[in-house]
Amino acid sequence: MEFIDFKYILTIAKCKSISKAAEELYITQPNLSKILMRIESEVGHKLFDRSRSPIQLTYVGEKYIKYAQKFLELHAQFQNELTEISNGQKGRILLGIPPTRGSYLLPQVLPRFHQLCPHVEIVITEQQSNNIQPLINSGQINLGIFCYQKEYDELCYEPLLDESMFLMVPCGHPLYYDPSGIDRFPVISPDHKACLEASPFISIDTSESITKRAIEFFRLWDIDCQILIRTKNNVTTYRLCEQGMGLAVIMEVAMKNTTFKNRPCFYYIGDPPITDTWYCAYRRGYRLNPSERTLVNIFKEEAETIQASPTLKLL
């Protein structure tokens, strides 16, 4: 049975005549009679009492009409929702993003997105960058925001921002300087070997830790740095550094979006500075719908705003 069958029966019931219904449907009466017989055969009951004039619905016919109307209403609603989804007015976006980047970017991105697409649901999966690409590739998420370590041929990448890596130094440390009014941060150099080797580091305890990357870089200068405190929380890292417990490594987005109780200072690591490029990615051949494209564009705009924002936030 097809949706068009419901229309045939509803039209016959409205017209109370097969011939009049055939005229309204622009088909011949014999053809409509055959269609009615086929439908009644499929249902297993007569839908119309054709011994009466005008013809009348049987009890089963009344039930058929009732449910046919509901089916057609649901079908119309479904078609309307498909149109809204195609236009980006409704839908669901499955988004993957690392927890730290999500905590900085999403509060700036999602309120703007919600104003433009208030009926689009967003389901957020928080994973480290190296776990997000397989989720996109397997179809578990539609979009991923991350810094990739290895490019997948199956994915398309759109760059969002390049952010620099910084050494964070607490007040009172031998490397500390007053950052007030500076136009550009200084660069840490091999001349700082004694201070770096004498200072413990606080690090996020992951295989992709930026602190480990920075320490590997310092080893190129024959500088041997040690991690003393490991934590799972970025904010804990920054707070312990502020309290003078050790040095920390921080990326630009985090530096510009963390409110510091005590004014730390920062050094670029490397000249040119070590940077990470953040991307939005999706499966190759997957066409972003309007709401997904809107979300990606807002991410790009907010990334530009972050890079242009003032350096530090202080309580």
CSV table of C-alpha atoms in Angstrom, one decimal:
chain,number,residue,atom,x,y,z
A,1,MET,CA,0.0,0.0,0.0
A,2,GLU,CA,1.3,3.5,-0.9
A,3,PHE,CA,0.5,7.0,0.2
A,4,ILE,CA,-1.3,7.7,-3.1
A,5,ASP,CA,-3.8,4.9,-2.1
A,6,PHE,CA,-4.8,7.0,0.9
A,7,LYS,CA,-5.5,9.9,-1.4
A,8,TYR,CA,-7.7,7.8,-3.7
A,9,ILE,CA,-9.8,6.5,-0.9
A,10,LEU,CA,-10.1,9.9,0.8
A,11,THR,CA,-11.2,11.5,-2.5
A,12,ILE,CA,-13.9,8.8,-3.1
A,13,ALA,CA,-15.2,9.3,0.4
A,14,LYS,CA,-15.4,13.0,-0.1
A,15,CYS,CA,-17.1,12.8,-3.5
A,16,LYS,CA,-19.3,9.8,-2.5
A,17,SER,CA,-18.9,8.7,-6.1
A,18,ILE,CA,-16.2,6.8,-7.9
A,19,SER,CA,-16.9,8.7,-11.2
A,20,LYS,CA,-16.7,12.1,-9.6
A,21,ALA,CA,-13.6,11.1,-7.6
A,22,ALA,CA,-12.0,9.9,-10.9
A,23,GLU,CA,-12.7,13.3,-12.5
A,24,GLU,CA,-11.1,15.1,-9.5
A,25,LEU,CA,-8.1,12.7,-9.6
A,26,TYR,CA,-7.7,13.0,-13.4
A,27,ILE,CA,-7.9,9.3,-14.0
A,28,THR,CA,-10.6,7.1,-15.7
A,29,GLN,CA,-13.4,5.6,-13.7
A,30,PRO,CA,-12.5,2.0,-14.7
A,31,ASN,CA,-9.0,2.6,-13.5
A,32,LEU,CA,-10.1,4.0,-10.2
A,33,SER,CA,-12.5,1.1,-9.7
A,34,LYS,CA,-9.6,-1.3,-10.2
A,35,ILE,CA,-7.5,0.6,-7.7
A,36,LEU,CA,-10.3,0.5,-5.2
A,37,MET,CA,-10.7,-3.3,-5.6
A,38,ARG,CA,-7.0,-3.8,-5.2
A,39,ILE,CA,-6.9,-1.7,-2.0
A,40,GLU,CA,-10.0,-3.6,-0.6
A,41,SER,CA,-8.3,-6.9,-1.4
A,42,GLU,CA,-5.2,-5.8,0.4
A,43,VAL,CA,-7.2,-4.7,3.4
A,44,GLY,CA,-9.4,-7.8,3.4
A,45,HIS,CA,-12.6,-5.8,3.8
A,46,LYS,CA,-15.0,-3.6,1.7
A,47,LEU,CA,-14.4,0.0,2.3
A,48,PHE,CA,-17.5,1.3,0.6
A,49,ASP,CA,-21.1,0.1,0.4
A,50,ARG,CA,-21.7,0.4,-3.3
A,51,SER,CA,-25.3,-0.8,-3.1
A,52,ARG,CA,-26.3,2.5,-1.8
A,53,SER,CA,-26.5,5.8,-3.7
A,54,PRO,CA,-24.5,7.8,-3.0
A,55,ILE,CA,-22.0,5.2,-1.9
A,56,GLN,CA,-21.3,5.1,1.8
A,57,LEU,CA,-18.3,4.1,3.9
A,58,THR,CA,-18.4,0.8,5.7
A,59,TYR,CA,-17.4,0.5,9.3
A,60,VAL,CA,-13.9,-0.6,8.2
A,61,GLY,CA,-13.9,2.2,5.6
A,62,GLU,CA,-14.5,4.7,8.4
A,63,LYS,CA,-11.5,3.3,10.3
A,64,TYR,CA,-9.4,3.3,7.1
A,65,ILE,CA,-10.2,7.0,6.5
A,66,LYS,CA,-9.3,7.9,10.1
A,67,TYR,CA,-5.9,6.3,9.9
A,68,ALA,CA,-5.3,7.4,6.3
A,69,GLN,CA,-5.7,11.1,7.4
A,70,LYS,CA,-3.2,10.6,10.2
A,71,PHE,CA,-0.7,8.9,7.9
A,72,LEU,CA,-1.0,11.8,5.4
A,73,GLU,CA,-0.6,14.4,8.1
A,74,LEU,CA,2.5,12.6,9.4
A,75,HIS,CA,3.8,12.3,5.9
A,76,ALA,CA,3.3,16.1,5.3
A,77,GLN,CA,5.0,16.9,8.6
A,78,PHE,CA,7.9,14.6,7.6
A,79,GLN,CA,8.3,16.4,4.3
A,80,ASN,CA,8.2,19.8,6.0
A,81,GLU,CA,10.9,18.7,8.4
A,82,LEU,CA,13.0,17.4,5.5
A,83,THR,CA,12.7,20.8,3.8
A,84,GLU,CA,13.7,22.5,7.1
A,85,ILE,CA,16.7,20.2,7.5
A,86,SER,CA,17.8,20.8,3.9
A,87,ASN,CA,17.5,24.6,4.5
A,88,GLY,CA,19.4,24.3,7.8
A,89,GLN,CA,16.5,25.3,10.0
A,90,LYS,CA,16.4,22.0,11.8
A,91,GLY,CA,18.6,19.0,12.3
A,92,ARG,CA,21.3,17.6,14.5
A,93,ILE,CA,25.1,18.2,14.4
A,94,LEU,CA,27.4,15.7,15.9
A,95,LEU,CA,30.5,17.7,16.9
A,96,GLY,CA,33.8,16.4,18.2
A,97,ILE,CA,36.2,18.7,20.0
A,98,PRO,CA,39.0,18.4,22.6
A,99,PRO,CA,37.8,19.3,26.1
A,100,THR,CA,40.2,22.2,26.6
A,101,ARG,CA,39.5,23.8,23.2
A,102,GLY,CA,35.8,23.2,23.7
A,103,SER,CA,35.8,25.0,27.0
A,104,TYR,CA,37.3,28.1,25.4
A,105,LEU,CA,35.6,28.1,22.0
A,106,LEU,CA,32.1,26.7,22.5
A,107,PRO,CA,30.9,29.4,24.9
A,108,GLN,CA,31.8,32.0,22.2
A,109,VAL,CA,30.5,30.0,19.2
A,110,LEU,CA,27.3,28.3,20.3
A,111,PRO,CA,25.3,31.3,21.5
A,112,ARG,CA,25.8,33.0,18.1
A,113,PHE,CA,24.9,29.7,16.3
A,114,HIS,CA,21.8,29.3,18.4
A,115,GLN,CA,20.6,32.7,17.4
A,116,LEU,CA,20.8,31.8,13.7
A,117,CYS,CA,19.7,28.1,14.0
A,118,PRO,CA,17.6,27.9,17.2
A,119,HIS,CA,16.1,24.5,16.3
A,120,VAL,CA,19.3,22.7,15.4
A,121,GLU,CA,20.4,20.2,18.0
A,122,ILE,CA,24.2,19.9,18.8
A,123,VAL,CA,25.6,16.8,20.4
A,124,ILE,CA,29.2,17.3,21.6
A,125,THR,CA,31.7,14.5,21.9
A,126,GLU,CA,34.8,15.6,23.9
A,127,GLN,CA,37.9,13.6,22.9
A,128,GLN,CA,41.6,14.4,22.5
A,129,SER,CA,42.7,15.5,19.0
A,130,ASN,CA,44.1,12.1,18.0
A,131,ASN,CA,40.8,10.4,18.8
A,132,ILE,CA,38.6,12.7,16.8
A,133,GLN,CA,39.7,11.9,13.3
A,134,PRO,CA,38.7,8.2,13.6
A,135,LEU,CA,35.3,9.2,14.9
A,136,ILE,CA,34.7,11.4,11.8
A,137,ASN,CA,36.0,8.7,9.5
A,138,SER,CA,33.6,6.1,11.0
A,139,GLY,CA,30.6,8.5,10.8
A,140,GLN,CA,30.2,8.7,14.6
A,141,ILE,CA,30.5,12.5,14.3
A,142,ASN,CA,29.9,14.9,11.4
A,143,LEU,CA,32.4,17.6,12.3
A,144,GLY,CA,35.6,17.7,14.2
A,145,ILE,CA,37.6,20.6,15.6
A,146,PHE,CA,41.1,19.6,16.5
A,147,CYS,CA,44.8,19.9,15.8
A,148,TYR,CA,45.8,16.8,13.9
A,149,GLN,CA,49.0,14.8,14.1
A,150,LYS,CA,48.4,12.8,11.0
A,151,GLU,CA,46.3,13.7,8.0
A,152,TYR,CA,43.7,11.2,6.8
A,153,ASP,CA,43.1,11.0,3.0
A,154,GLU,CA,39.4,10.3,3.7
A,155,LEU,CA,38.8,13.7,5.4
A,156,CYS,CA,38.6,17.3,4.2
A,157,TYR,CA,40.3,19.9,6.4
A,158,GLU,CA,39.5,23.6,6.7
A,159,PRO,CA,42.0,25.7,8.7
A,160,LEU,CA,40.6,27.6,11.7
A,161,LEU,CA,43.6,29.3,13.3
A,162,ASP,CA,47.3,29.0,14.0
A,163,GLU,CA,48.2,29.4,17.7
A,164,SER,CA,51.6,29.8,19.2
A,165,MET,CA,53.1,27.8,22.1
A,166,PHE,CA,54.3,29.8,25.2
A,167,LEU,CA,56.3,29.2,28.3
A,168,MET,CA,54.3,30.5,31.3
A,169,VAL,CA,56.4,31.9,34.1
A,170,PRO,CA,55.1,32.8,37.6
A,171,CYS,CA,55.8,36.1,39.4
A,172,GLY,CA,59.0,35.8,41.5
A,173,HIS,CA,60.7,33.3,39.2
A,174,PRO,CA,64.2,34.3,37.9
A,175,LEU,CA,62.8,34.4,34.3
A,176,TYR,CA,59.9,36.6,35.3
A,177,TYR,CA,59.5,40.1,33.7
A,178,ASP,CA,56.8,42.7,34.0
A,179,PRO,CA,54.5,42.1,30.9
A,180,SER,CA,52.8,45.4,31.2
A,181,GLY,CA,52.7,47.3,27.9
A,182,ILE,CA,54.9,45.0,25.8
A,183,ASP,CA,54.1,44.8,22.1
A,184,ARG,CA,55.6,41.3,21.6
A,185,PHE,CA,56.7,38.6,24.0
A,186,PRO,CA,60.4,37.7,24.2
A,187,VAL,CA,61.7,34.3,23.0
A,188,ILE,CA,63.1,31.8,25.4
A,189,SER,CA,66.7,30.9,24.3
A,190,PRO,CA,69.6,28.6,25.1
A,191,ASP,CA,70.9,31.4,27.3
A,192,HIS,CA,68.2,30.5,29.8
A,193,LYS,CA,69.5,26.9,30.2
A,194,ALA,CA,70.4,27.2,33.9
A,195,CYS,CA,66.9,28.6,34.9
A,196,LEU,CA,65.1,26.0,32.8
A,197,GLU,CA,67.0,23.1,34.2
A,198,ALA,CA,66.6,24.3,37.8
A,199,SER,CA,62.8,24.8,37.4
A,200,PRO,CA,60.3,21.9,37.6
A,201,PHE,CA,57.5,21.7,35.1
A,202,ILE,CA,53.8,21.2,35.6
A,203,SER,CA,52.2,19.1,32.8
A,204,ILE,CA,49.0,17.6,31.5
A,205,ASP,CA,49.4,13.9,31.9
A,206,THR,CA,48.7,12.8,28.3
A,207,SER,CA,50.8,11.3,25.5
A,208,GLU,CA,50.1,14.5,23.4
A,209,SER,CA,51.1,16.9,26.2
A,210,ILE,CA,52.4,20.2,24.8
A,211,THR,CA,54.8,20.3,27.8
A,212,LYS,CA,56.5,17.1,26.6
A,213,ARG,CA,56.8,18.7,23.1
A,214,ALA,CA,58.4,21.8,24.6
A,215,ILE,CA,60.8,19.7,26.6
A,216,GLU,CA,61.8,17.8,23.5
A,217,PHE,CA,62.4,21.1,21.8
A,218,PHE,CA,64.6,22.3,24.7
A,219,ARG,CA,66.7,19.1,24.4
A,220,LEU,CA,67.8,20.3,21.0
A,221,TRP,CA,69.6,23.0,22.9
A,222,ASP,CA,71.0,20.4,25.3
A,223,ILE,CA,68.7,21.6,28.0
A,224,ASP,CA,67.3,18.8,30.3
A,225,CYS,CA,64.0,19.8,31.8
A,226,GLN,CA,62.0,17.7,34.3
A,227,ILE,CA,58.2,17.3,34.9
A,228,LEU,CA,57.5,17.4,38.6
A,229,ILE,CA,53.7,17.6,38.7
A,230,ARG,CA,51.3,15.8,36.4
A,231,THR,CA,47.6,16.6,36.2
A,232,LYS,CA,44.5,15.8,34.0
A,233,ASN,CA,43.3,19.4,34.2
A,234,ASN,CA,44.6,22.4,32.2
A,235,VAL,CA,43.3,25.0,34.6
A,236,THR,CA,45.0,23.2,37.5
A,237,THR,CA,48.3,23.4,35.6
A,238,TYR,CA,47.9,27.2,35.2
A,239,ARG,CA,46.8,27.8,38.8
A,240,LEU,CA,49.7,25.8,40.2
A,241,CYS,CA,52.1,27.7,37.9
A,242,GLU,CA,50.6,31.0,39.2
A,243,GLN,CA,51.4,29.8,42.7
A,244,GLY,CA,55.0,29.3,41.9
A,245,MET,CA,55.0,25.5,41.9
A,246,GLY,CA,56.8,25.4,38.5
A,247,LEU,CA,56.8,26.4,34.9
A,248,ALA,CA,54.0,25.5,32.5
A,249,VAL,CA,53.5,25.4,28.8
A,250,ILE,CA,50.3,27.1,27.4
A,251,MET,CA,48.8,27.6,24.0
A,252,GLU,CA,47.7,31.0,22.7
A,253,VAL,CA,43.9,30.4,22.9
A,254,ALA,CA,44.2,29.2,26.5
A,255,MET,CA,46.4,32.1,27.4
A,256,LYS,CA,44.0,34.6,26.0
A,257,ASN,CA,40.9,33.0,27.5
A,258,THR,CA,42.1,32.2,31.0
A,259,THR,CA,41.6,34.7,33.8
A,260,PHE,CA,44.7,35.0,35.9
A,261,LYS,CA,44.7,35.8,39.6
A,262,ASN,CA,48.4,36.7,39.6
A,263,ARG,CA,50.0,38.3,36.5
A,264,PRO,CA,52.4,35.7,34.9
A,265,CYS,CA,54.7,36.4,32.0
A,266,PHE,CA,55.1,34.5,28.8
A,267,TYR,CA,57.9,33.6,26.4
A,268,TYR,CA,57.5,32.3,22.8
A,269,ILE,CA,59.0,28.9,22.4
A,270,GLY,CA,61.1,28.8,19.3
A,271,ASP,CA,62.0,31.4,16.7
A,272,PRO,CA,59.8,31.3,14.7
A,273,PRO,CA,57.5,30.2,17.5
A,274,ILE,CA,56.2,26.6,17.6
A,275,THR,CA,52.6,26.7,16.5
A,276,ASP,CA,49.6,24.3,16.2
A,277,THR,CA,47.2,24.7,13.3
A,278,TRP,CA,43.6,23.9,14.3
A,279,TYR,CA,41.2,22.6,11.7
A,280,CYS,CA,37.6,21.8,11.1
A,281,ALA,CA,37.3,18.4,9.4
A,282,TYR,CA,34.6,16.3,7.9
A,283,ARG,CA,34.4,13.2,5.6
A,284,ARG,CA,35.5,13.7,2.0
A,285,GLY,CA,32.5,13.7,-0.2
A,286,TYR,CA,30.2,14.7,2.7
A,287,ARG,CA,28.4,17.9,1.8
A,288,LEU,CA,27.9,20.2,4.7
A,289,ASN,CA,24.2,21.3,5.1
A,290,PRO,CA,23.5,25.1,5.7
A,291,SER,CA,23.5,24.8,9.5
A,292,GLU,CA,26.8,22.9,9.5
A,293,ARG,CA,28.4,25.5,7.2
A,294,THR,CA,27.0,28.2,9.5
A,295,LEU,CA,28.7,26.6,12.5
A,296,VAL,CA,32.0,26.2,10.7
A,297,ASN,CA,31.9,29.9,9.6
A,298,ILE,CA,31.3,31.0,13.2
A,299,PHE,CA,34.2,29.0,14.4
A,300,LYS,CA,36.4,30.7,11.9
A,301,GLU,CA,35.2,34.2,12.8
A,302,GLU,CA,35.6,33.5,16.5
A,303,ALA,CA,39.1,32.1,15.9
A,304,GLU,CA,40.1,35.4,14.3
A,305,THR,CA,38.6,37.3,17.2
A,306,ILE,CA,40.6,35.3,19.7
A,307,GLN,CA,43.8,35.9,17.9
A,308,ALA,CA,43.1,39.7,17.8
A,309,SER,CA,42.0,39.8,21.4
A,310,PRO,CA,44.0,41.4,24.3
A,311,THR,CA,46.8,39.3,25.6
A,312,LEU,CA,45.8,38.7,29.3
A,313,LYS,CA,42.8,38.6,31.5
A,314,LEU,CA,43.2,39.5,35.1
A,315,LEU,CA,40.9,39.3,38.1
